[in-house]
Short mmCIF file of C-alpha atoms in Angstrom, two decimals:
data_model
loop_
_atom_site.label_atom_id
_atom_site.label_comp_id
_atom_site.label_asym_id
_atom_site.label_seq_id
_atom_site.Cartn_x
_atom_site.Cartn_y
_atom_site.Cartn_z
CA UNK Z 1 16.38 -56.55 -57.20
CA UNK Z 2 16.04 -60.28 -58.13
CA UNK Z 3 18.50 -60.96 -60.62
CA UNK Z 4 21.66 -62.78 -58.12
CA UNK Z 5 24.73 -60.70 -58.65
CA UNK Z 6 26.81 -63.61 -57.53
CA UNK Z 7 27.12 -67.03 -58.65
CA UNK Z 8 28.19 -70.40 -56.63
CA UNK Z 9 31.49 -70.83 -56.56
CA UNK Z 10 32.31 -66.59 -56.17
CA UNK Z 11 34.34 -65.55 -53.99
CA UNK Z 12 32.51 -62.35 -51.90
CA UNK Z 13 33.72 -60.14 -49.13
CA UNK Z 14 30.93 -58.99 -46.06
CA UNK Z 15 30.30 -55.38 -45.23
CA UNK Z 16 32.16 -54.37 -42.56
CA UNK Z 17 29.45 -51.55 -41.50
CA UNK Z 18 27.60 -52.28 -37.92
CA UNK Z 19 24.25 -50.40 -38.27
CA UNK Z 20 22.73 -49.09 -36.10
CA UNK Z 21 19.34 -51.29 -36.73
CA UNK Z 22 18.75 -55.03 -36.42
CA UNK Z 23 21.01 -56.89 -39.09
CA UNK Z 24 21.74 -60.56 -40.13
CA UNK Z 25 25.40 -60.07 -40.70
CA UNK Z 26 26.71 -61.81 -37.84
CA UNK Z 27 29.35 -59.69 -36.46
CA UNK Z 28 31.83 -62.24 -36.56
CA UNK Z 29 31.21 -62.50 -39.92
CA UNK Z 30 32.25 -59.18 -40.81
CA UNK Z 31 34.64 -57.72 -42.97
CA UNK Z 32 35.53 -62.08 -44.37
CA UNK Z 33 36.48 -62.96 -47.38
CA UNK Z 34 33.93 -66.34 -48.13
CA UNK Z 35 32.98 -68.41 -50.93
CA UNK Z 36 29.45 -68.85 -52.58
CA UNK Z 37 28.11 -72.50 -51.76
CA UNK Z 38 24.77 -71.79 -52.80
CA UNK Z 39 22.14 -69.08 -53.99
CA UNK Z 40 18.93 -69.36 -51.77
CA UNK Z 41 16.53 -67.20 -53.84
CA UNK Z 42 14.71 -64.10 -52.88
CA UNK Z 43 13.78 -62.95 -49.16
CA UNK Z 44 12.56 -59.14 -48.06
CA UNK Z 45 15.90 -57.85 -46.45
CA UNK Z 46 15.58 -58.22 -42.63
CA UNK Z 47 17.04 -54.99 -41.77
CA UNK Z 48 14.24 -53.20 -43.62
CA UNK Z 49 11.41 -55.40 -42.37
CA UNK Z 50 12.71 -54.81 -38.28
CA UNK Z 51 12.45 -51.11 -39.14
CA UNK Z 52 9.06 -51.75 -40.03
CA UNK Z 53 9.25 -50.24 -43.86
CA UNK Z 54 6.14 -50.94 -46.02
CA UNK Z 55 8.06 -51.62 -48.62
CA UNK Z 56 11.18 -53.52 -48.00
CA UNK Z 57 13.96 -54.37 -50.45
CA UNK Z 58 13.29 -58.07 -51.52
CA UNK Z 59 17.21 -59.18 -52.70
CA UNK Z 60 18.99 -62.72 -53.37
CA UNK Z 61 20.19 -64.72 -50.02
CA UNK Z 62 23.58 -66.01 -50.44
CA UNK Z 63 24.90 -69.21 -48.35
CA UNK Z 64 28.46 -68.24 -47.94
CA UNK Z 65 31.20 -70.48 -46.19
CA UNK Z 66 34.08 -69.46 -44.52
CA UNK Z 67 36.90 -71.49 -43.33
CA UNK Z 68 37.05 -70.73 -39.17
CA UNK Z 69 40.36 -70.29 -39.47
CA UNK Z 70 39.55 -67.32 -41.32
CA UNK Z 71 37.26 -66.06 -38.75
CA UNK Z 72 39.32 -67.17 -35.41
CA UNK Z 73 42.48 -67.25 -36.08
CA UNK Z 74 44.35 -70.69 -36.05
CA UNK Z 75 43.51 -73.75 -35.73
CA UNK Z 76 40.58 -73.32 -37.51
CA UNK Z 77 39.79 -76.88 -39.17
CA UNK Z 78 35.98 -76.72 -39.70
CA UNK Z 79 33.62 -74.69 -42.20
CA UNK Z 80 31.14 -71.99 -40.92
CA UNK Z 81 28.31 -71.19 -43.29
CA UNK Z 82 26.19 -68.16 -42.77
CA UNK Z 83 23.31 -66.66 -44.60
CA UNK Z 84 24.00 -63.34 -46.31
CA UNK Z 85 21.57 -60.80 -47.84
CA UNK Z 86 22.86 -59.52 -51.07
CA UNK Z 87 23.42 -55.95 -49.91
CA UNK Z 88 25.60 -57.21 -47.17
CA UNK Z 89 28.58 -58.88 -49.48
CA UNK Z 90 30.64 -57.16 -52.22
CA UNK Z 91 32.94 -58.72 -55.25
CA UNK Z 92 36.66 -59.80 -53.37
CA UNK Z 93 39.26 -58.83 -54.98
CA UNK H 1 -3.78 -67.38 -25.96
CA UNK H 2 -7.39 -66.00 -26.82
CA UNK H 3 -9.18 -68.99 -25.50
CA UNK H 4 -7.20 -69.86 -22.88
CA UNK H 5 -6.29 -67.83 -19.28
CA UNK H 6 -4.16 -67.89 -16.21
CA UNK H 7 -3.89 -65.77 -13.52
CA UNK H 8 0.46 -67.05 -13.39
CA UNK H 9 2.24 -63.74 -13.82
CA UNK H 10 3.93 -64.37 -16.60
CA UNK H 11 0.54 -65.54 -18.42
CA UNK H 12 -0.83 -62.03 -17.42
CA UNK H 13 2.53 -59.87 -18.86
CA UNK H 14 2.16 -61.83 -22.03
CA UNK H 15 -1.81 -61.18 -22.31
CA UNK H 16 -0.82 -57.51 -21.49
CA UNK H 17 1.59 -57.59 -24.59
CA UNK H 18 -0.81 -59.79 -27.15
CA UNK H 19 -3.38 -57.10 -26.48
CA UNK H 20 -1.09 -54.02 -26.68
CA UNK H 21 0.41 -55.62 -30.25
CA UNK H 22 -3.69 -56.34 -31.26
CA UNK H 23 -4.48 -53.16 -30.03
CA UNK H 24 -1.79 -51.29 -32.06
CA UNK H 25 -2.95 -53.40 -35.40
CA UNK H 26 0.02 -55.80 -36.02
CA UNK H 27 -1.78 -58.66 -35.01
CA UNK H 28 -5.07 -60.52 -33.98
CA UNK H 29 -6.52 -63.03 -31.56
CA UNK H 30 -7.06 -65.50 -34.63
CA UNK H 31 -2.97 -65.20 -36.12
CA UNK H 32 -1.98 -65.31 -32.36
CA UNK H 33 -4.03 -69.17 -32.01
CA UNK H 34 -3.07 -70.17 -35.71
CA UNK H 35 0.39 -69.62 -35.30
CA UNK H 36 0.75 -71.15 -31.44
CA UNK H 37 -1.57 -74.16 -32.80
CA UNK H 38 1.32 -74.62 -35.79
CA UNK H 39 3.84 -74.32 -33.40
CA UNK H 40 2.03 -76.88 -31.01
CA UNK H 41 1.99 -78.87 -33.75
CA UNK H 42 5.62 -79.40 -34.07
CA UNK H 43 8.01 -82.32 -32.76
CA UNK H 44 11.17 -84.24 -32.99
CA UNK H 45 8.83 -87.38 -34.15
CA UNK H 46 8.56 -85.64 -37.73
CA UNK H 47 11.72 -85.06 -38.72
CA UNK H 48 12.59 -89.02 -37.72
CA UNK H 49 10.21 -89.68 -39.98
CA UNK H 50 11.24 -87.60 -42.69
CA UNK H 51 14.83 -89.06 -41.77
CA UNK H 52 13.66 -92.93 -41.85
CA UNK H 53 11.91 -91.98 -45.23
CA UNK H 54 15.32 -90.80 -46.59
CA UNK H 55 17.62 -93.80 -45.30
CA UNK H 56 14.91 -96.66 -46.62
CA UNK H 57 14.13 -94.85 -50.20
CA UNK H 58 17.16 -93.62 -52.19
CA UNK H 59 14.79 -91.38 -54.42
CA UNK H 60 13.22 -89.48 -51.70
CA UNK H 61 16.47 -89.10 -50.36
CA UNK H 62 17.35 -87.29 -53.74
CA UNK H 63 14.40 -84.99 -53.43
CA UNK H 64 14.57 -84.19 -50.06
CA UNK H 65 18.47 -82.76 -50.41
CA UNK H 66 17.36 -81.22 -53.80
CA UNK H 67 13.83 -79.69 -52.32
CA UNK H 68 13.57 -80.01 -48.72
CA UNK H 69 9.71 -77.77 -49.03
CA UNK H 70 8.25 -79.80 -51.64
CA UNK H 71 9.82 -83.14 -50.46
CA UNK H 72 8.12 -82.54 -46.79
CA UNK H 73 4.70 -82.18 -48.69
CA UNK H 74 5.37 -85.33 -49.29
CA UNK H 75 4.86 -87.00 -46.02
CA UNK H 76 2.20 -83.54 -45.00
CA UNK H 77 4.43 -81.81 -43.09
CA UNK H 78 5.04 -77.78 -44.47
CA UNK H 79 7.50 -74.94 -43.18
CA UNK H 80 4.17 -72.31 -43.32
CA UNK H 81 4.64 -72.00 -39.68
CA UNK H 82 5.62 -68.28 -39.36
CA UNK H 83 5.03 -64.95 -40.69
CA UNK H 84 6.18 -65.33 -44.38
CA UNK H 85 7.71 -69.41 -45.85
CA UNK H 86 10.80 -70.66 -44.86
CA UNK H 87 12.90 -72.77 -46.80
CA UNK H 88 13.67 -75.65 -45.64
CA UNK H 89 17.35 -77.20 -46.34
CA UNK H 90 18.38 -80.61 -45.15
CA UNK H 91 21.96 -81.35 -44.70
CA UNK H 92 23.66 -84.76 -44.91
CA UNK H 93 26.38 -86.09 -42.81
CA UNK H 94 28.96 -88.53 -44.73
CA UNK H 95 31.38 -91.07 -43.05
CA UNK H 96 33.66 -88.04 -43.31
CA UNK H 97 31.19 -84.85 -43.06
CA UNK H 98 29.47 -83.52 -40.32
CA UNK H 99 26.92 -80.79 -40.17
CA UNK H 100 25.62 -78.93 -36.86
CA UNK H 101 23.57 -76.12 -36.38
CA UNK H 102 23.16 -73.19 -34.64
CA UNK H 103 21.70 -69.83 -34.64
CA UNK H 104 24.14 -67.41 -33.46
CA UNK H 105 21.88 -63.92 -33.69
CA UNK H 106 19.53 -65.39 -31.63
CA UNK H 107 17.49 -69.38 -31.98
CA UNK H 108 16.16 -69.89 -35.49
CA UNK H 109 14.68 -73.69 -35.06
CA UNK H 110 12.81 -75.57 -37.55
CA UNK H 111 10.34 -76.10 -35.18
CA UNK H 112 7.72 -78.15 -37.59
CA UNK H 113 10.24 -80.52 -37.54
CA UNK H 114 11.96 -81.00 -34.28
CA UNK H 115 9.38 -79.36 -32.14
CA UNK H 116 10.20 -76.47 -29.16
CA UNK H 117 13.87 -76.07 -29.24
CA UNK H 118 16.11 -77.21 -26.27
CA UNK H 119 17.12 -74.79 -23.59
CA UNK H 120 20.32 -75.06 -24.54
CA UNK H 121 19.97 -74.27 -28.39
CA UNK H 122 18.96 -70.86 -27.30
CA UNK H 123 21.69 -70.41 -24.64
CA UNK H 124 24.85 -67.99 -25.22
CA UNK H 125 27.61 -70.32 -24.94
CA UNK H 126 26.29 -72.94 -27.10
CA UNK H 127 25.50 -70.07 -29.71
CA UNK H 128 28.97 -68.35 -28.88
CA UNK H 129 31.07 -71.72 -28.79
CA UNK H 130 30.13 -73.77 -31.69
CA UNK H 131 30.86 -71.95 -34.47
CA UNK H 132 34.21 -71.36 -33.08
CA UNK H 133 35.06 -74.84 -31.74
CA UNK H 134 32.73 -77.23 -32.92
CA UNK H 135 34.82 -80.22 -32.28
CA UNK H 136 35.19 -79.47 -28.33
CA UNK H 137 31.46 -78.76 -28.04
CA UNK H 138 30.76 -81.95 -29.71
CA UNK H 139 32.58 -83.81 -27.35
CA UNK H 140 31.33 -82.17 -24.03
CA UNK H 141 27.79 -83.63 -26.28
CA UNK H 142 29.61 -87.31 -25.87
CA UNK H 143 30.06 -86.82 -29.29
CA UNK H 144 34.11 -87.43 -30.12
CA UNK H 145 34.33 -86.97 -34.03
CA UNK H 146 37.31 -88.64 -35.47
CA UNK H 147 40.32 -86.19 -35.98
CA UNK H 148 39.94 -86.16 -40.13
CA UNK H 149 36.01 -86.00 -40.18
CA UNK H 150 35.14 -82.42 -41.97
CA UNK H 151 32.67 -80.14 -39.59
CA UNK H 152 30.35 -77.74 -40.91
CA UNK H 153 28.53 -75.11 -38.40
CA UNK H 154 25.41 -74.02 -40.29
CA UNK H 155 24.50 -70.62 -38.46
CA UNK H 156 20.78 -69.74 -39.01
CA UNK H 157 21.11 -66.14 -40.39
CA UNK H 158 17.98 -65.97 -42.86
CA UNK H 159 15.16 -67.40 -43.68
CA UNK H 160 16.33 -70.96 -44.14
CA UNK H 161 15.69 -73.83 -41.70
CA UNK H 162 18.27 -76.62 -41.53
CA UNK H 163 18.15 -80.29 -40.65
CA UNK H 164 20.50 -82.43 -40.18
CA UNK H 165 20.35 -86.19 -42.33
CA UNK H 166 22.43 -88.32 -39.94
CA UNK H 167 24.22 -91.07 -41.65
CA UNK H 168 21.89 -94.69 -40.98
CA UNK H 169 23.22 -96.74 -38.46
CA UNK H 170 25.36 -100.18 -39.47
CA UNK H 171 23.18 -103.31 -38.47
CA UNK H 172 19.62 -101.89 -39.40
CA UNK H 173 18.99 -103.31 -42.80
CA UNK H 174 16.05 -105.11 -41.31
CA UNK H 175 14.22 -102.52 -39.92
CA UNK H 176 11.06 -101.13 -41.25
CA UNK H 177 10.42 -97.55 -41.50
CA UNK H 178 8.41 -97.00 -38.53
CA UNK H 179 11.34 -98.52 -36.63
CA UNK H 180 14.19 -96.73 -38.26
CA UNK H 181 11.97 -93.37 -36.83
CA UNK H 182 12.38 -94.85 -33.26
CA UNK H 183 15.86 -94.28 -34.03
CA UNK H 184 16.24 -90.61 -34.73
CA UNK H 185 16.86 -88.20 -32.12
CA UNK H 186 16.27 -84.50 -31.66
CA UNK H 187 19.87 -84.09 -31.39
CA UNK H 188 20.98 -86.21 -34.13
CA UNK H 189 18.52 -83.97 -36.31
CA UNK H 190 20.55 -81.15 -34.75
CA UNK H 191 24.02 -82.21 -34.91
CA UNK H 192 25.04 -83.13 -31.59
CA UNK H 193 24.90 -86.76 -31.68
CA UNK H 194 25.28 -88.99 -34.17
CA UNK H 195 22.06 -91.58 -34.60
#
């Protein structure tokens, strides 16, 4: 997989699974609805590396930004940005 | 490290593990000293300097928010420090924009640049509270943000490293580079304090 499947400016929604193996979703982060601010490139997909796979999935790294309202309930006022693996975010709708 | 003993008790548990990982194939003596010599190698001093080097030319600037890798080749600095590259993003704080950062999952650093990390940087509440109140953090930092000022918590969740670009001071159009440097602190590179 290197071809992104999103593009700045998409709007994406984070898995709400919690593995049962190291992850990079931060659990806070779970289950939002964020925006695209920027597509990172290509990085071997933590999860598979901590499991120590010899071949791990390499996949596009999404910065995503949520408002912290979002995540905290109100006030909110700021931005959090967090750095998603590809096979952690799906198309919101 | 290889060339280097104690008889503390911690320096013997981490010998014990270094030799167990060695022993089991993940590692060697000679990654083990390459990577703590990198590490060594690291410090607060460099990112001032990759800081000054932004505020005094405009160009460099531009490169450095476009390709923070290639623009720290620049000055010989490099983000090769662990197992596989980092990249290396720079953030820039506005008059009305300010970035902080944080590694929630557990202290992420870009420690090429701004050297060992603080205690604090790797503690729970600083990890737990700023992302979800920045702004009272801040303050407890001595840093009181004005009420309309936009904050952004970069959390550290990949492979990226982050550094903050504080905004120049007022009343340092005289200084040279070297003296700009003297300027920057760890936490302004952070987020905590403004420079």
């Amino acid at each position: 997989m290197s071809e992104p499947r999103f593009a700045v400016g998409d709007r994406v929604r984070t898995s709400t699974v919690d593995p049962p193996h190291h992850t990079r979703l931060p659990r806070y982060a779970r289950g939002q609805v964020g925006e695209v601010v920027e597509v990172q490139g290509t990085w071997p997909l933590a999860d598979d590396r901590a499991q120590g796979f010899a071949d791990p999935r390499v996949e596009p790294v999404y910065t995503v930004r949520f408002p912290a309202a979002d995540l905290w309930g109100p006030p909110g006022g700021h931005w959090v940005q967090v750095e998603l693996w590809e096979s952690y975010l799906e198309v919101a709708t | 490290m290889s060339g280097q003993h104690s008889n503390s008790e911690i320096a013997v548990r981490v010998r014990r593990l270094e030799e167990r990982l060695i022993g089991a194939g993940l590692t060697s003596d000679d990654q083990l000293d390459a990577i703590i010599g990198r590490v060594a190698s690291g410090s607060p001093a460099n990112g001032a300097r990759v800081v000054a080097r932004a505020w005094v030319d405009p160009a460099y600037r531009g490169r450095l928010l476009a390709d923070g890798n290639r623009a720290l080749e620049e000055l010989g600095f490099s983000m090769g420090h662990g197992p596989q590259p980092q990249r290396f993003t720079v953030v820039e704080n506005t008059p009305t924009r300010h970035n902080v950062l944080v590694c929630t999952l557990c202290s992420c650093y870009p420690i090429a640049l701004l050297g060992p990390s603080p205690s604090w940087y790797k503690s729970e509440a600083y990890r737990a509270r700023v992302v979800r109140e920045p702004r009272e953090v801040l303050a407890e930092f001595g840093l009181e943000l004005p009420a309309d000022t936009e904050i952004v918590v970069h959390d550290t969740s990949a492979e990226s490293r982050h550094m903050v670009l504080p905004v120049r001071p007022d009343g340092t159009d005289g200084l040279a580079e070297a003296e700009l440097a003297a300027l920057v602190t760890r936490e302004g590179l952070i987020g905590t304090a403004v420079v």
